[in-house]
Short mmCIF file of C-alpha atoms in Angstrom, two decimals:
data_model
loop_
_atom_site.label_atom_id
_atom_site.label_comp_id
_atom_site.label_asym_id
_atom_site.label_seq_id
_atom_site.Cartn_x
_atom_site.Cartn_y
_atom_site.Cartn_z
CA UNK A 1 81.85 106.67 105.99
CA UNK A 2 82.94 110.59 106.28
CA UNK A 3 85.75 111.30 105.75
CA UNK A 4 87.09 115.08 106.10
CA UNK A 5 90.56 116.27 104.45
CA UNK A 6 92.24 118.36 106.50
CA UNK A 7 95.13 119.09 104.54
CA UNK A 8 97.33 116.87 101.75
CA UNK A 9 100.21 117.45 99.83
CA UNK A 10 101.92 115.81 96.63
CA UNK A 11 105.72 115.91 95.28
CA UNK A 12 107.97 113.99 93.10
CA UNK A 13 111.79 114.04 94.27
CA UNK A 14 115.25 113.46 92.24
CA UNK A 15 114.54 110.06 91.08
CA UNK A 16 111.31 110.98 89.90
CA UNK A 17 108.90 108.78 92.90
CA UNK A 18 106.37 110.17 94.89
CA UNK A 19 105.53 111.30 98.18
CA UNK A 20 102.26 112.60 99.58
CA UNK A 21 100.39 113.38 102.83
CA UNK A 22 97.04 113.37 103.33
CA UNK A 23 95.45 115.10 107.02
CA UNK A 24 92.28 113.72 108.11
CA UNK A 25 89.28 113.09 110.14
CA UNK A 26 87.06 109.91 109.70
CA UNK A 27 83.52 110.01 111.11
CA UNK A 28 82.90 108.86 114.37
CA UNK A 29 86.82 109.24 115.74
CA UNK A 30 88.34 111.24 118.03
CA UNK A 31 92.17 111.30 116.89
CA UNK A 32 93.40 113.18 113.49
CA UNK A 33 95.29 111.05 111.08
CA UNK A 34 98.28 111.09 109.09
CA UNK A 35 98.44 108.96 105.93
CA UNK A 36 101.89 109.10 103.59
CA UNK A 37 101.80 107.65 100.11
CA UNK A 38 105.11 106.51 98.12
CA UNK A 39 105.76 105.12 94.78
CA UNK A 40 108.37 105.00 92.77
CA UNK A 41 106.35 105.50 89.54
CA UNK A 42 102.62 106.41 90.31
CA UNK A 43 101.42 103.19 90.14
CA UNK A 44 101.74 100.65 92.98
CA UNK A 45 101.79 102.34 96.49
CA UNK A 46 102.67 101.86 99.78
CA UNK A 47 100.89 103.35 102.53
CA UNK A 48 101.59 104.43 106.30
CA UNK A 49 98.94 105.47 108.29
CA UNK A 50 99.62 107.22 111.62
CA UNK A 51 98.31 110.36 113.99
CA UNK A 52 99.17 113.67 113.75
CA UNK A 53 100.30 115.49 116.49
CA UNK A 54 100.14 113.70 119.81
CA UNK A 55 99.19 109.99 119.96
CA UNK A 56 95.80 108.78 120.09
CA UNK A 57 93.63 106.23 121.10
CA UNK A 58 95.14 102.77 119.55
CA UNK A 59 92.27 100.70 118.91
CA UNK A 60 91.09 104.44 116.54
CA UNK A 61 94.24 103.44 114.85
CA UNK A 62 93.50 100.17 114.29
CA UNK A 63 89.98 100.83 113.16
CA UNK A 64 90.89 103.25 110.52
CA UNK A 65 94.05 101.23 109.12
CA UNK A 66 91.48 98.55 108.54
CA UNK A 67 89.20 100.82 107.01
CA UNK A 68 92.07 102.10 104.70
CA UNK A 69 93.16 98.74 104.03
CA UNK A 70 89.45 96.76 102.82
CA UNK A 71 87.67 100.17 101.13
CA UNK A 72 89.04 101.11 97.96
CA UNK A 73 86.65 104.15 97.86
CA UNK A 74 88.47 105.71 101.13
CA UNK A 75 92.05 104.95 99.60
CA UNK A 76 91.43 106.42 96.38
CA UNK A 77 89.56 109.40 98.28
CA UNK A 78 93.03 109.85 100.39
CA UNK A 79 95.24 109.18 97.39
CA UNK A 80 93.34 111.28 95.22
CA UNK A 81 93.40 114.31 97.73
CA UNK A 82 96.95 114.30 97.77
CA UNK A 83 97.31 113.21 93.74
CA UNK A 84 95.44 116.66 93.32
CA UNK A 85 98.13 118.41 95.23
CA UNK A 86 101.08 117.89 92.31
CA UNK A 87 102.41 120.50 90.54
CA UNK A 88 101.41 120.40 87.29
CA UNK A 89 104.92 121.46 86.10
CA UNK A 90 106.58 117.66 87.80
#
């Protein structure tokens, strides 16, 4: 599935944990999504998926969440988009 990355960011907090976001559209879906990533050390990541702006179609959210969960390439593309925005001086 083709993803269109619209925006991404990554930062570290005062305790060294990573927090990143990627805003994207998935081919075939009307909604725009934001995935938020969190990791204490940059190795094991938790994520949360939600609509950007107004609520969208729940079935789309469920389908995209399943895609992210089951397809490592999709997950990695979204995480890499955020990771690549981490300032080098951090």
